[in-house]
CSV table of C-alpha atoms and ligand atoms in Angstrom, one decimal:
chain,number,residue,atom,x,y,z
A,97,MET,CA,72.6,-26.6,119.1
A,98,ALA,CA,76.3,-27.6,119.7
A,99,ASN,CA,78.5,-28.0,116.6
A,100,GLU,CA,78.9,-31.7,116.3
A,101,ASN,CA,82.1,-31.4,114.2
A,102,GLN,CA,84.0,-30.4,117.3
A,103,PHE,CA,83.3,-33.9,118.7
A,104,ARG,CA,84.6,-35.7,115.6
A,105,VAL,CA,88.3,-35.1,116.4
A,106,LYS,CA,90.1,-38.4,116.6
A,107,THR,CA,93.5,-37.1,117.7
A,108,ARG,CA,94.8,-38.5,121.0
A,109,PHE,CA,96.3,-35.9,123.4
A,110,ILE,CA,99.1,-36.9,125.7
A,111,ALA,CA,99.9,-34.5,128.5
A,112,THR,CA,103.3,-34.6,130.2
A,113,ARG,CA,104.4,-32.6,133.2
A,114,ASN,CA,108.1,-31.9,132.4
A,115,VAL,CA,110.7,-32.4,129.7
A,116,LYS,CA,111.7,-35.8,131.1
A,117,GLU,CA,108.2,-37.1,130.7
A,118,PHE,CA,107.9,-35.3,127.3
A,119,ARG,CA,111.0,-37.1,126.0
A,120,GLU,CA,110.0,-40.5,127.6
A,121,THR,CA,106.9,-40.5,125.3
A,122,ILE,CA,109.1,-40.8,122.2
A,123,ASP,CA,109.7,-44.5,122.6
A,124,ARG,CA,106.0,-45.2,123.0
A,125,TRP,CA,104.5,-42.7,120.5
A,126,VAL,CA,106.9,-42.2,117.6
A,127,ASP,CA,107.0,-44.9,114.9
A,128,GLU,CA,109.2,-45.3,111.9
A,129,ASP,CA,106.4,-44.3,109.5
A,130,ASP,CA,105.6,-41.1,111.4
A,131,VAL,CA,106.0,-37.6,110.0
A,132,VAL,CA,106.5,-35.5,113.1
A,133,LEU,CA,106.1,-31.8,113.7
A,134,GLU,CA,107.9,-30.6,116.8
A,135,ILE,CA,106.8,-27.1,118.0
A,136,GLY,CA,109.1,-25.2,120.4
A,137,CYS,CA,112.3,-27.1,119.4
A,138,GLU,CA,114.6,-24.4,120.8
A,139,TRP,CA,118.1,-25.6,119.6
A,140,GLY,CA,117.1,-29.2,118.9
A,141,THR,CA,117.8,-31.2,122.1
A,142,THR,CA,114.6,-33.2,121.8
A,143,SER,CA,114.7,-33.1,118.0
A,144,VAL,CA,117.8,-35.3,117.9
A,145,LEU,CA,115.9,-37.9,120.0
A,146,ILE,CA,112.8,-37.8,117.7
A,147,ALA,CA,114.6,-37.7,114.3
A,148,PRO,CA,116.1,-41.2,114.3
A,149,ARG,CA,112.8,-42.7,115.4
A,150,CYS,CA,110.6,-41.4,112.6
A,151,LYS,CA,110.4,-41.1,108.8
A,152,GLU,CA,110.6,-37.3,108.8
A,153,LEU,CA,110.8,-34.5,111.3
A,154,VAL,CA,110.1,-30.8,110.9
A,155,ALA,CA,111.2,-28.9,114.1
A,156,VAL,CA,110.0,-25.4,114.5
A,157,ASP,CA,110.4,-22.5,116.9
A,158,ILE,CA,109.3,-18.9,117.0
A,159,SER,CA,112.9,-17.7,117.7
A,160,GLY,CA,115.1,-17.2,114.6
A,161,ASP,CA,118.2,-17.3,116.9
A,162,CYS,CA,117.2,-20.7,118.2
A,163,ILE,CA,116.6,-22.1,114.7
A,164,GLU,CA,119.9,-20.7,113.4
A,165,ARG,CA,121.7,-22.4,116.3
A,166,ALA,CA,119.7,-25.6,115.8
A,167,ARG,CA,120.6,-25.7,112.1
A,168,GLN,CA,124.3,-25.3,113.0
A,169,LYS,CA,124.2,-28.0,115.6
A,170,HIS,CA,122.1,-30.5,113.7
A,171,PRO,CA,122.5,-30.0,109.9
A,172,GLY,CA,120.6,-33.3,109.2
A,173,ILE,CA,117.3,-32.1,110.6
A,174,ARG,CA,114.9,-29.7,109.0
A,175,PHE,CA,114.4,-26.6,111.2
A,176,GLU,CA,112.0,-23.7,110.4
A,177,VAL,CA,110.9,-20.5,112.1
A,178,LEU,CA,107.2,-20.7,112.9
A,179,ASP,CA,104.8,-19.2,115.4
A,180,ALA,CA,102.7,-22.1,116.8
A,181,PHE,CA,99.6,-19.9,116.7
A,182,ASP,CA,99.9,-19.4,113.0
A,183,VAL,CA,98.4,-22.7,111.9
A,184,ARG,CA,98.3,-21.5,108.2
A,185,ALA,CA,102.1,-21.3,108.3
A,186,ALA,CA,102.1,-24.9,109.7
A,187,LEU,CA,100.0,-26.0,106.7
A,188,ARG,CA,102.5,-24.3,104.4
A,189,LEU,CA,105.2,-26.7,105.7
A,190,GLY,CA,103.5,-29.0,103.2
A,191,GLU,CA,103.6,-32.2,105.2
A,192,GLN,CA,100.9,-34.6,106.4
A,193,PHE,CA,101.9,-34.8,110.0
A,194,THR,CA,101.0,-37.9,111.9
A,195,LYS,CA,102.4,-36.9,115.3
A,196,ILE,CA,102.9,-33.5,116.8
A,197,TYR,CA,105.2,-32.6,119.8
A,198,ILE,CA,104.6,-29.3,121.6
A,199,ASP,CA,106.9,-27.8,124.2
A,200,MET,CA,106.4,-24.1,124.3
A,201,SER,CA,107.3,-21.7,127.0
A,202,GLY,CA,104.3,-20.3,128.9
A,203,LEU,CA,102.1,-23.4,128.6
A,204,SER,CA,102.7,-25.1,131.9
A,205,GLY,CA,100.6,-23.1,134.5
A,206,TYR,CA,96.9,-23.3,135.1
A,207,ARG,CA,96.4,-19.8,133.7
A,208,SER,CA,97.4,-21.0,130.3
A,209,LEU,CA,95.1,-24.0,130.3
A,210,LEU,CA,92.6,-22.5,127.8
A,211,ASP,CA,95.5,-21.5,125.5
A,212,VAL,CA,96.7,-25.1,125.6
A,213,ILE,CA,93.3,-26.5,124.8
A,214,ALA,CA,92.7,-24.0,122.0
A,215,LEU,CA,96.1,-24.8,120.5
A,216,LEU,CA,95.6,-28.6,120.7
A,217,THR,CA,92.1,-28.3,119.2
A,218,MET,CA,93.3,-26.1,116.4
A,219,TYR,CA,96.1,-28.5,115.4
A,220,ALA,CA,93.8,-31.6,115.8
A,221,THR,CA,91.1,-30.0,113.6
A,222,VAL,CA,93.3,-28.6,110.9
A,223,LEU,CA,96.2,-31.1,110.6
A,224,ARG,CA,94.5,-34.1,112.0
A,225,PRO,CA,97.5,-36.0,113.4
A,226,GLU,CA,97.0,-39.3,115.2
A,227,ALA,CA,98.4,-37.9,118.4
A,228,ILE,CA,99.7,-34.7,120.0
A,229,VAL,CA,102.1,-34.9,122.9
A,230,VAL,CA,102.3,-31.6,124.9
A,231,LYS,CA,104.3,-30.5,127.8
A,232,SER,CA,101.8,-28.9,130.1
A,233,GLY,CA,101.6,-29.8,133.8
A,234,ALA,CA,98.3,-28.0,134.1
A,235,LEU,CA,96.7,-30.1,131.3
A,236,LYS,CA,98.1,-33.3,132.8
A,237,HIS,CA,96.7,-32.5,136.2
A,238,PHE,CA,93.3,-31.4,134.8
A,239,ALA,CA,93.1,-34.5,132.6
A,240,SER,CA,93.9,-36.8,135.6
A,241,ARG,CA,90.9,-35.3,137.4
A,242,CYS,CA,88.5,-35.9,134.4
A,243,THR,CA,86.4,-38.9,133.7
A,244,ALA,CA,84.5,-39.2,130.4
A,245,TRP,CA,81.0,-40.2,131.3
A,246,GLY,CA,80.1,-43.6,129.8
A,247,GLN,CA,83.6,-44.9,130.0
A,248,ASN,CA,84.8,-46.9,132.9
A,249,PRO,CA,85.1,-46.0,135.7
A,250,GLN,CA,81.9,-43.9,135.6
A,251,GLY,CA,80.8,-44.2,139.2
A,252,ARG,CA,81.5,-41.7,142.0
A,253,PRO,CA,84.3,-42.5,144.4
A,254,SER,CA,82.8,-43.8,147.6
A,255,ALA,CA,82.6,-41.7,150.8
A,256,ARG,CA,84.9,-38.8,150.2
B,118,LIG,C1,111.3,-24.9,127.0
B,118,LIG,S1,111.8,-24.3,125.4
B,118,LIG,C2,111.8,-25.8,124.5
B,118,LIG,C3,112.8,-26.8,124.8
B,118,LIG,C4,112.9,-27.9,123.8
B,118,LIG,N1,111.6,-28.5,123.5
B,118,LIG,C5,113.7,-29.1,124.3
B,118,LIG,O1,113.3,-30.2,124.5
B,118,LIG,O2,114.9,-28.8,124.5
B,118,LIG,C6,110.4,-23.5,124.8
B,118,LIG,C7,110.5,-23.0,123.4
B,118,LIG,O3,109.3,-22.5,123.0
B,118,LIG,C8,109.5,-21.5,122.0
B,118,LIG,N2,108.2,-20.8,121.8
B,118,LIG,C9,107.6,-20.0,122.6
B,118,LIG,N3,106.5,-19.5,122.0
B,118,LIG,C10,106.4,-20.1,120.8
B,118,LIG,C11,105.4,-20.0,119.7
B,118,LIG,N4,104.4,-19.2,119.8
B,118,LIG,N5,105.7,-20.7,118.6
B,118,LIG,C12,106.8,-21.5,118.6
B,118,LIG,N6,107.7,-21.6,119.5
B,118,LIG,C13,107.5,-20.9,120.7
B,118,LIG,C14,110.6,-20.7,122.6
B,118,LIG,O4,111.3,-19.9,121.6
B,118,LIG,C15,111.5,-21.8,123.2
B,118,LIG,O5,112.5,-22.1,122.4
């Protein structure tokens, strides 16, 4: 029997194709009460757009060099070294994150689709944010071709 717990996840997933779309979501998805985790922050170019829109931001990257540079450029933002696949390290950040932003190299192509879904599911299950925004062209394309049965529109497209 399928594990029903996996269907209880309430997190919304927002898939964007490129960095322009990724940043466009900030206006719509980040609120002043939000505690945001940004994964793959590099040297903080998106972090400076998120930080003024939310209550708190923790921006992380696997690269120590990127984090060092980000800290120098933006001393008002909390930057930490973290491997996204180490969710226990994310828990140790000690925050109740309400939104998560993910822009990691290597997640755009179709070959990485399973990695993206595994990563999103892991963060949704463990940290339970309201929403995760991810930069993944493959996920956006895949999602655009999916219809959840029972939600409109549920019919087949005519004659194709
Ligand atoms: C395209 S850059 C991010 C650009 C940044 N989000 C921006 O808007 O300017 C991708 C980043 O993902 C980081 N990255 C790759 N694998 C990672 C991992 N496993 N955990 C955390 N960060 C990772 C890289 O070090 C790199 O800085």
